[in-house]
Amino acid sequence: MSETSPGQATVPFASAAAASGAPHVEVPVAYDGLLLAGFGGPEGQDDVIPFLRNVTRGRGIPDERLEAVAHHYRHFGGVSPINAQNRALKAALEAELAGRGIDLPVYWGNRNWAPYLEEAVQDASAAGHRTLLALATSAYSSFSSCRQYREDFARVLSDTGLAGTVTIDKVRQFFDHPGFVQPFIDGVRDAVAGYLADGLAPESVRVLFSTHSIPTADGERSGPRDGDPAHREFGEGGAYAAQHLAVAEAVMAAVAAEIPSAARIGWELVYQSRSGPPSQPWLEPDVNDVIADLPAAGIAAVVIVPLGFMSDHMEVLWDLDTEATDAAAEAGIRSVRTPTPGVDPVFVAGLVDLVEERLRGTAAADRPHATELGPWFDVCRPACCENVRAGFKPAASGIAP
């Protein structure tokens, strides 16, 4: 939480309640602004390479190599759907907040493209809002899905000179909040019901829960570290993999409760969108490799579930709707991709529930969660999800380092 004193509790980045360092903030906090923190994406062909330079800043990747990824965006006119989706989410959040009588303005800023986080935080400050609660558009724990946002919050507060004036806390990782999980239950249930109605045997259907692959080292460091009371043995892939597996299990259990024969359907966690060098281990297996092997296992149809994603952005449209769907066709099996939460009213309501937890100081014991891993922490633990390759960087919304 501190830019200069790792381990110090009272620091400029956090509200007084969060600065105590307790895993869950169980006292009300008078937040006066909500910061919707997104990844960002290009909105035209001329934006693609500058955007990818932002994403890969500090890695020294030449433009020629960036073009290997750029063609995904160029296929869709150079426009990522993620910004339009975040505009829709911002509007949905504002409507849900207003409907509950919560006077909390929503500021939207991205890490890698306009509107940037710097602009959002400065706008909030200019409007007199000093105690911000952040909602990052990623549900799970890892460097890229949590800590990197927190590092950007700290950087923005420092670079804008607002550290000590504006504070940024963050809602807990919401991978197992019922509002996030329910849309996946609905999607899997509908897909399974469709296959069974067509006469397919449950044993001939496979459900693949897909998420973004990350470096194996990042997976191992996701979640609280040894020596922290919150630490537990998460197994291979760390908290990142454990969270996905727990949610997938919860989804399948809920579907089987509605469709008993679905209990005979096999499922597994798969990964997609790997981008590192071949020499660097990343979490596996790859979704396309798994699909290619399904016919030999007697599988005739696959349900592809974008479990790691909030909305239909590029990794869903290209890696799943294009590449994974093509892989299924090449394997001669049927496929259906289930929806992401997007702006499903249940999901939006769940996000505002998370905001209300912090406004009210809801006790951890009273917070809803769909797996035994939750409810996750409001204040990230020391060294949680740290990227050791990049070295120590200050991070808001958690205990340093």
Coordinates of C-alpha atoms in Angstrom, one line a residue:
M1 CA 0.0 0.0 0.0
S2 CA 3.0 2.3 0.3
E3 CA 5.2 3.7 -2.4
T4 CA 8.2 4.0 -0.1
S5 CA 7.7 1.7 2.9
P6 CA 6.9 -2.0 2.1
G7 CA 5.0 -3.5 5.0
Q8 CA 3.8 -0.2 6.5
A9 CA 0.1 -0.2 7.2
T10 CA -1.0 3.4 7.1
V11 CA -0.2 4.5 3.7
P12 CA -1.4 7.0 1.1
F13 CA -2.9 4.6 -1.5
A14 CA -5.6 3.1 0.7
S15 CA -8.6 4.3 2.7
A16 CA -8.1 4.3 6.4
A17 CA -10.3 1.2 6.8
A18 CA -8.4 -0.8 4.2
A19 CA -5.0 0.5 5.5
S20 CA -5.4 -1.6 8.6
G21 CA -4.4 -4.6 6.5
A22 CA -7.2 -6.8 7.6
P23 CA -8.1 -9.3 4.9
H24 CA -11.8 -8.2 5.0
V25 CA -12.9 -4.7 5.6
E26 CA -15.9 -5.1 7.9
V27 CA -16.6 -1.5 8.7
P28 CA -18.5 0.9 6.5
V29 CA -16.5 3.1 4.2
A30 CA -17.9 6.3 2.7
Y31 CA -16.7 5.9 -0.9
D32 CA -17.6 8.8 -3.1
G33 CA -16.7 7.3 -6.5
L34 CA -16.6 4.0 -8.3
L35 CA -13.6 3.4 -10.6
L36 CA -14.3 0.9 -13.4
A37 CA -10.9 -0.3 -14.5
G38 CA -10.6 -2.0 -17.9
F39 CA -7.9 -3.4 -20.1
G40 CA -8.7 -1.2 -23.1
G41 CA -8.6 -2.0 -26.8
P42 CA -8.1 -0.4 -30.2
E43 CA -11.0 1.3 -31.9
G44 CA -9.6 1.5 -35.4
Q45 CA -6.8 0.0 -37.6
D46 CA -4.4 2.9 -36.8
D47 CA -4.8 2.1 -33.1
V48 CA -3.8 -1.5 -33.2
I49 CA 0.0 -1.4 -33.1
P50 CA 0.1 1.6 -30.6
F51 CA -2.3 -0.3 -28.4
L52 CA -0.2 -3.5 -28.6
R53 CA 2.9 -1.4 -27.8
N54 CA 1.1 -0.3 -24.6
V55 CA 0.2 -3.8 -23.7
T56 CA 3.8 -5.1 -24.1
R57 CA 5.6 -2.0 -22.9
G58 CA 9.0 -2.7 -21.3
R59 CA 9.4 -6.1 -23.1
G60 CA 11.2 -4.7 -26.2
I61 CA 8.9 -6.6 -28.6
P62 CA 9.4 -5.3 -32.2
D63 CA 6.4 -4.2 -34.3
E64 CA 6.9 -7.1 -36.7
R65 CA 6.2 -9.6 -33.9
L66 CA 3.2 -7.5 -32.7
E67 CA 1.7 -7.9 -36.1
A68 CA 1.3 -11.6 -35.4
V69 CA -1.3 -10.6 -32.8
A70 CA -2.5 -7.6 -34.7
H71 CA -4.2 -9.7 -37.3
H72 CA -6.8 -10.8 -34.7
Y73 CA -7.8 -7.2 -34.4
R74 CA -7.5 -6.4 -38.0
H75 CA -9.9 -9.3 -38.8
F76 CA -12.5 -7.2 -37.0
G77 CA -11.6 -3.9 -38.6
G78 CA -9.1 -3.0 -36.0
V79 CA -11.8 -2.6 -33.4
S80 CA -11.8 -4.5 -30.1
P81 CA -15.3 -4.9 -28.7
I82 CA -14.1 -4.4 -25.2
N83 CA -14.5 -0.6 -25.1
A84 CA -18.1 -0.8 -26.3
Q85 CA -18.7 -3.5 -23.7
N86 CA -17.3 -1.4 -20.9
R87 CA -19.4 1.5 -22.0
A88 CA -22.5 -0.8 -21.8
L89 CA -21.3 -2.1 -18.4
K90 CA -20.8 1.4 -17.1
A91 CA -24.3 2.4 -18.1
A92 CA -25.7 -0.7 -16.5
L93 CA -23.9 -0.1 -13.3
E94 CA -25.1 3.5 -13.2
A95 CA -28.7 2.3 -13.7
E96 CA -28.4 -0.4 -11.0
L97 CA -26.8 2.1 -8.5
A98 CA -29.5 4.6 -9.2
G99 CA -32.2 2.0 -8.9
R100 CA -31.0 1.2 -5.4
G101 CA -30.7 4.9 -4.4
I102 CA -26.9 4.8 -4.2
D103 CA -25.4 8.1 -5.2
L104 CA -22.0 6.9 -6.5
P105 CA -20.6 8.3 -9.8
V106 CA -18.9 5.8 -12.1
Y107 CA -15.5 6.7 -13.6
W108 CA -14.2 4.5 -16.4
G109 CA -10.5 4.2 -17.2
N110 CA -8.3 1.6 -19.0
R111 CA -4.8 0.4 -18.5
N112 CA -3.8 0.2 -22.1
W113 CA -6.0 2.6 -24.2
A114 CA -8.2 5.6 -24.0
P115 CA -9.9 6.5 -21.7
Y116 CA -6.9 5.9 -19.5
L117 CA -6.9 5.4 -15.8
E118 CA -5.0 8.6 -15.3
E119 CA -7.9 10.6 -16.9
A120 CA -10.5 8.8 -14.8
V121 CA -8.7 9.4 -11.5
Q122 CA -8.0 13.0 -12.3
D123 CA -11.7 13.5 -13.3
A124 CA -12.8 12.0 -10.0
S125 CA -10.4 14.3 -8.1
A126 CA -11.5 17.4 -10.0
A127 CA -15.1 16.6 -9.1
G128 CA -14.1 16.4 -5.4
H129 CA -14.2 12.7 -5.1
R130 CA -11.3 11.4 -3.0
T131 CA -12.2 7.9 -1.7
L132 CA -12.6 5.6 -4.7
L133 CA -13.6 2.0 -4.9
A134 CA -12.2 0.1 -7.9
L135 CA -13.9 -2.6 -9.9
A136 CA -11.4 -4.3 -12.2
T137 CA -12.9 -6.1 -15.1
S138 CA -11.3 -9.4 -14.2
A139 CA -12.7 -11.9 -11.6
Y140 CA -9.7 -14.1 -10.8
S141 CA -6.4 -13.8 -8.9
S142 CA -3.1 -13.6 -10.9
F143 CA -0.6 -10.9 -11.8
S144 CA -2.3 -9.9 -15.0
S145 CA -5.9 -10.2 -13.7
C146 CA -5.4 -8.4 -10.3
R147 CA -2.0 -7.2 -9.2
Q148 CA -1.2 -5.4 -12.4
Y149 CA -4.3 -3.3 -12.0
R150 CA -3.2 -2.6 -8.4
E151 CA 0.2 -1.6 -9.6
D152 CA -1.4 0.7 -12.1
F153 CA -3.5 2.3 -9.4
A154 CA -0.4 3.1 -7.4
R155 CA 1.4 4.4 -10.5
V156 CA -1.4 6.7 -11.4
L157 CA -1.8 8.1 -7.9
S158 CA 2.0 8.8 -7.8
D159 CA 2.3 10.1 -11.4
T160 CA -0.7 12.5 -11.0
G161 CA 0.5 13.7 -7.6
L162 CA -2.7 12.5 -6.0
A163 CA -1.2 10.0 -3.6
G164 CA -2.2 11.1 -0.2
T165 CA -5.2 13.0 -1.5
V166 CA -7.1 10.3 -3.4
T167 CA -7.2 6.7 -2.2
I168 CA -8.2 3.6 -4.2
D169 CA -9.5 0.4 -2.6
K170 CA -10.7 -2.5 -4.7
V171 CA -13.7 -4.9 -4.4
R172 CA -12.7 -8.5 -3.8
Q173 CA -12.0 -10.8 -6.6
F174 CA -15.5 -12.0 -7.5
F175 CA -14.8 -15.3 -9.3
D176 CA -17.3 -17.2 -7.1
H177 CA -19.8 -14.5 -6.4
P178 CA -23.2 -15.9 -7.4
G179 CA -23.9 -13.0 -9.7
F180 CA -20.8 -13.9 -11.8
V181 CA -21.4 -17.7 -11.6
Q182 CA -25.1 -17.8 -12.5
P183 CA -24.7 -16.7 -16.1
F184 CA -22.3 -19.6 -16.7
I185 CA -24.7 -22.0 -15.0
D186 CA -27.5 -20.8 -17.3
G187 CA -25.3 -21.1 -20.4
V188 CA -24.0 -24.6 -19.7
R189 CA -27.5 -25.8 -18.7
D190 CA -29.0 -24.5 -22.0
A191 CA -26.2 -26.0 -24.1
V192 CA -26.4 -29.4 -22.4
A193 CA -30.2 -29.4 -22.6
G194 CA -30.0 -28.7 -26.3
Y195 CA -27.6 -31.6 -26.9
L196 CA -29.6 -34.0 -24.8
A197 CA -32.8 -33.0 -26.6
D198 CA -31.1 -33.8 -29.9
G199 CA -30.6 -37.4 -28.6
L200 CA -27.0 -37.2 -27.6
A201 CA -26.0 -39.4 -24.7
P202 CA -24.5 -37.5 -21.8
E203 CA -21.3 -39.5 -22.1
S204 CA -20.8 -38.2 -25.6
V205 CA -20.8 -34.6 -24.4
R206 CA -17.8 -32.8 -22.9
V207 CA -17.7 -29.4 -21.2
L208 CA -14.5 -27.4 -21.6
F209 CA -14.1 -24.5 -19.2
S210 CA -11.6 -22.1 -20.9
T211 CA -9.6 -19.3 -19.4
H212 CA -6.6 -17.2 -20.4
S213 CA -3.3 -19.1 -20.0
I214 CA -0.6 -17.4 -17.9
P215 CA 3.0 -18.2 -17.3
T216 CA 3.3 -21.2 -14.9
A217 CA 5.4 -19.1 -12.6
D218 CA 2.7 -16.5 -12.3
G219 CA 0.1 -19.2 -11.6
E220 CA 2.3 -20.6 -8.8
R221 CA 2.6 -17.1 -7.2
S222 CA -1.1 -16.3 -7.4
G223 CA -2.8 -16.0 -4.1
P224 CA -1.4 -15.4 -0.6
R225 CA 2.2 -16.5 0.0
D226 CA 3.7 -18.8 2.6
G227 CA 3.8 -17.2 6.0
D228 CA 0.6 -15.3 5.6
P229 CA -2.3 -16.7 7.7
A230 CA -4.5 -16.6 4.6
H231 CA -2.2 -18.9 2.7
R232 CA -3.3 -22.4 1.7
E233 CA -2.0 -25.1 -0.6
F234 CA -3.8 -24.4 -3.9
G235 CA -2.0 -27.0 -5.9
E236 CA -0.6 -26.7 -9.4
G237 CA -1.4 -23.4 -11.0
G238 CA -1.8 -21.7 -7.6
A239 CA -5.0 -19.8 -6.7
Y240 CA -5.6 -18.9 -10.3
A241 CA -6.2 -22.5 -11.4
A242 CA -7.8 -23.4 -8.1
Q243 CA -10.4 -20.7 -8.4
H244 CA -11.4 -21.7 -12.0
L245 CA -11.6 -25.4 -11.0
A246 CA -13.8 -24.5 -8.0
V247 CA -16.1 -22.4 -10.1
A248 CA -16.3 -25.0 -12.8
E249 CA -17.2 -27.7 -10.3
A250 CA -19.9 -25.4 -8.8
V251 CA -21.4 -24.8 -12.3
M252 CA -21.5 -28.5 -13.1
A253 CA -23.1 -29.3 -9.8
A254 CA -25.8 -26.7 -10.4
V255 CA -26.5 -28.0 -13.9
A256 CA -26.7 -31.6 -12.6
A257 CA -29.2 -30.4 -10.0
E258 CA -31.5 -29.2 -12.8
I259 CA -30.6 -32.0 -15.3
P260 CA -29.7 -35.1 -13.4
S261 CA -28.2 -36.9 -16.4
A262 CA -25.7 -34.1 -16.7
A263 CA -23.9 -35.6 -13.8
R264 CA -22.5 -38.2 -16.3
I265 CA -21.0 -35.4 -18.5
G266 CA -17.3 -35.1 -18.3
W267 CA -15.6 -31.7 -18.0
E268 CA -12.1 -30.1 -17.6
L269 CA -10.3 -26.8 -17.3
V270 CA -8.4 -25.8 -20.4
Y271 CA -6.4 -22.7 -21.4
Q272 CA -6.2 -20.4 -24.4
S273 CA -4.5 -17.3 -25.7
R274 CA -0.9 -18.2 -24.8
S275 CA 1.5 -15.4 -25.9
G276 CA 4.8 -16.1 -24.3
P277 CA 8.0 -17.5 -25.9
P278 CA 8.1 -21.3 -26.4
S279 CA 10.9 -21.5 -23.8
Q280 CA 8.6 -20.2 -21.1
P281 CA 6.2 -22.7 -19.5
W282 CA 2.5 -21.6 -19.5
L283 CA -0.5 -23.3 -18.0
E284 CA -1.9 -26.1 -20.1
P285 CA -3.6 -27.9 -21.7
D286 CA -4.5 -25.8 -24.7
V287 CA -8.2 -25.8 -25.6
N288 CA -7.5 -26.6 -29.3
D289 CA -5.3 -29.6 -28.4
V290 CA -8.0 -31.0 -26.1
I291 CA -10.7 -30.6 -28.7
A292 CA -8.5 -32.4 -31.3
D293 CA -8.4 -35.4 -29.0
L294 CA -12.1 -35.6 -28.1
P295 CA -13.2 -37.9 -31.0
A296 CA -10.8 -40.6 -29.9
A297 CA -12.5 -40.5 -26.4
G298 CA -15.9 -41.0 -28.0
I299 CA -17.0 -37.4 -27.7
A300 CA -19.5 -36.1 -30.3
A301 CA -20.2 -32.6 -29.0
V302 CA -18.4 -30.0 -26.9
V303 CA -19.6 -27.1 -24.8
I304 CA -17.0 -24.3 -24.7
V305 CA -17.4 -22.1 -21.6
P306 CA -15.4 -18.8 -21.5
L307 CA -15.1 -19.1 -17.7
G308 CA -12.2 -16.7 -17.4
F309 CA -13.9 -13.8 -19.1
M310 CA -16.5 -11.2 -18.2
S311 CA -17.5 -10.2 -21.8
D312 CA -17.1 -11.2 -25.4
H313 CA -13.8 -9.4 -26.1
M314 CA -11.1 -10.4 -28.5
E315 CA -9.9 -13.5 -26.8
V316 CA -13.4 -14.9 -26.9
L317 CA -14.3 -13.8 -30.4
W318 CA -11.0 -15.0 -32.0
D319 CA -9.6 -17.7 -29.8
L320 CA -12.9 -19.4 -29.0
D321 CA -15.5 -18.4 -31.7
T322 CA -12.9 -18.7 -34.5
E323 CA -10.0 -21.0 -33.6
A324 CA -11.7 -23.4 -31.1
T325 CA -14.8 -23.5 -33.2
D326 CA -12.8 -24.4 -36.2
A327 CA -10.9 -27.0 -34.2
A328 CA -14.2 -28.7 -33.3
A329 CA -15.3 -28.6 -37.0
E330 CA -12.0 -30.2 -38.1
A331 CA -12.4 -32.9 -35.4
G332 CA -15.9 -33.6 -36.7
I333 CA -17.7 -32.8 -33.5
R334 CA -20.5 -30.3 -32.7
S335 CA -19.7 -27.3 -30.6
V336 CA -21.4 -24.5 -28.9
R337 CA -19.9 -21.6 -27.0
T338 CA -21.8 -20.3 -24.0
P339 CA -22.3 -16.6 -23.2
T340 CA -20.1 -14.5 -21.0
P341 CA -21.8 -12.5 -18.2
G342 CA -21.6 -9.2 -20.1
V343 CA -24.4 -7.1 -18.8
D344 CA -26.7 -9.9 -17.7
P345 CA -28.9 -8.2 -15.0
V346 CA -27.9 -10.9 -12.5
F347 CA -24.2 -10.2 -13.0
V348 CA -24.7 -6.4 -12.9
A349 CA -26.7 -6.7 -9.7
G350 CA -23.9 -8.9 -8.3
L351 CA -21.3 -6.3 -9.0
V352 CA -23.3 -3.7 -7.2
D353 CA -23.8 -6.1 -4.3
L354 CA -20.0 -6.2 -4.1
V355 CA -19.9 -2.4 -3.9
E356 CA -22.6 -2.4 -1.2
E357 CA -20.5 -4.9 0.8
R358 CA -17.8 -2.2 1.1
L359 CA -20.2 0.7 1.6
R360 CA -21.9 -1.2 4.5
G361 CA -18.8 -3.0 5.9
T362 CA -20.6 -6.4 5.5
A363 CA -19.0 -9.1 7.6
A364 CA -17.1 -11.8 5.7
A365 CA -19.4 -14.4 7.2
D366 CA -22.4 -12.8 5.6
R367 CA -20.9 -12.4 2.1
P368 CA -22.2 -14.7 -0.6
H369 CA -19.8 -17.1 -2.4
A370 CA -20.4 -20.2 -4.5
T371 CA -17.2 -22.1 -3.6
E372 CA -15.3 -22.9 -0.4
L373 CA -12.5 -20.6 -1.5
G374 CA -14.6 -17.5 -1.0
P375 CA -15.3 -14.9 0.0
W376 CA -11.9 -13.6 -1.3
F377 CA -10.0 -10.8 0.3
D378 CA -10.7 -7.1 0.1
V379 CA -7.1 -6.3 0.9
C380 CA -4.6 -8.3 -1.1
R381 CA -2.0 -10.1 1.0
P382 CA 1.8 -9.4 1.0
A383 CA 3.5 -10.4 -2.3
C384 CA 0.1 -11.7 -3.6
C385 CA 0.3 -12.4 -7.3
E386 CA 3.7 -10.6 -7.7
N387 CA 5.5 -10.8 -11.0
V388 CA 9.1 -11.5 -9.9
R389 CA 10.4 -11.1 -13.5
A390 CA 9.5 -7.4 -13.4
G391 CA 10.7 -6.8 -9.9
F392 CA 8.9 -5.1 -7.0
K393 CA 6.5 -2.4 -7.9
P394 CA 4.2 -0.6 -5.4
A395 CA 0.6 -1.8 -5.6
A396 CA -2.6 -0.2 -4.2
S397 CA -5.4 -2.1 -2.5
G398 CA -3.1 -4.5 -0.7
I399 CA -0.3 -4.9 1.8
A400 CA 3.2 -4.2 0.5
P401 CA 5.3 -5.5 -0.9

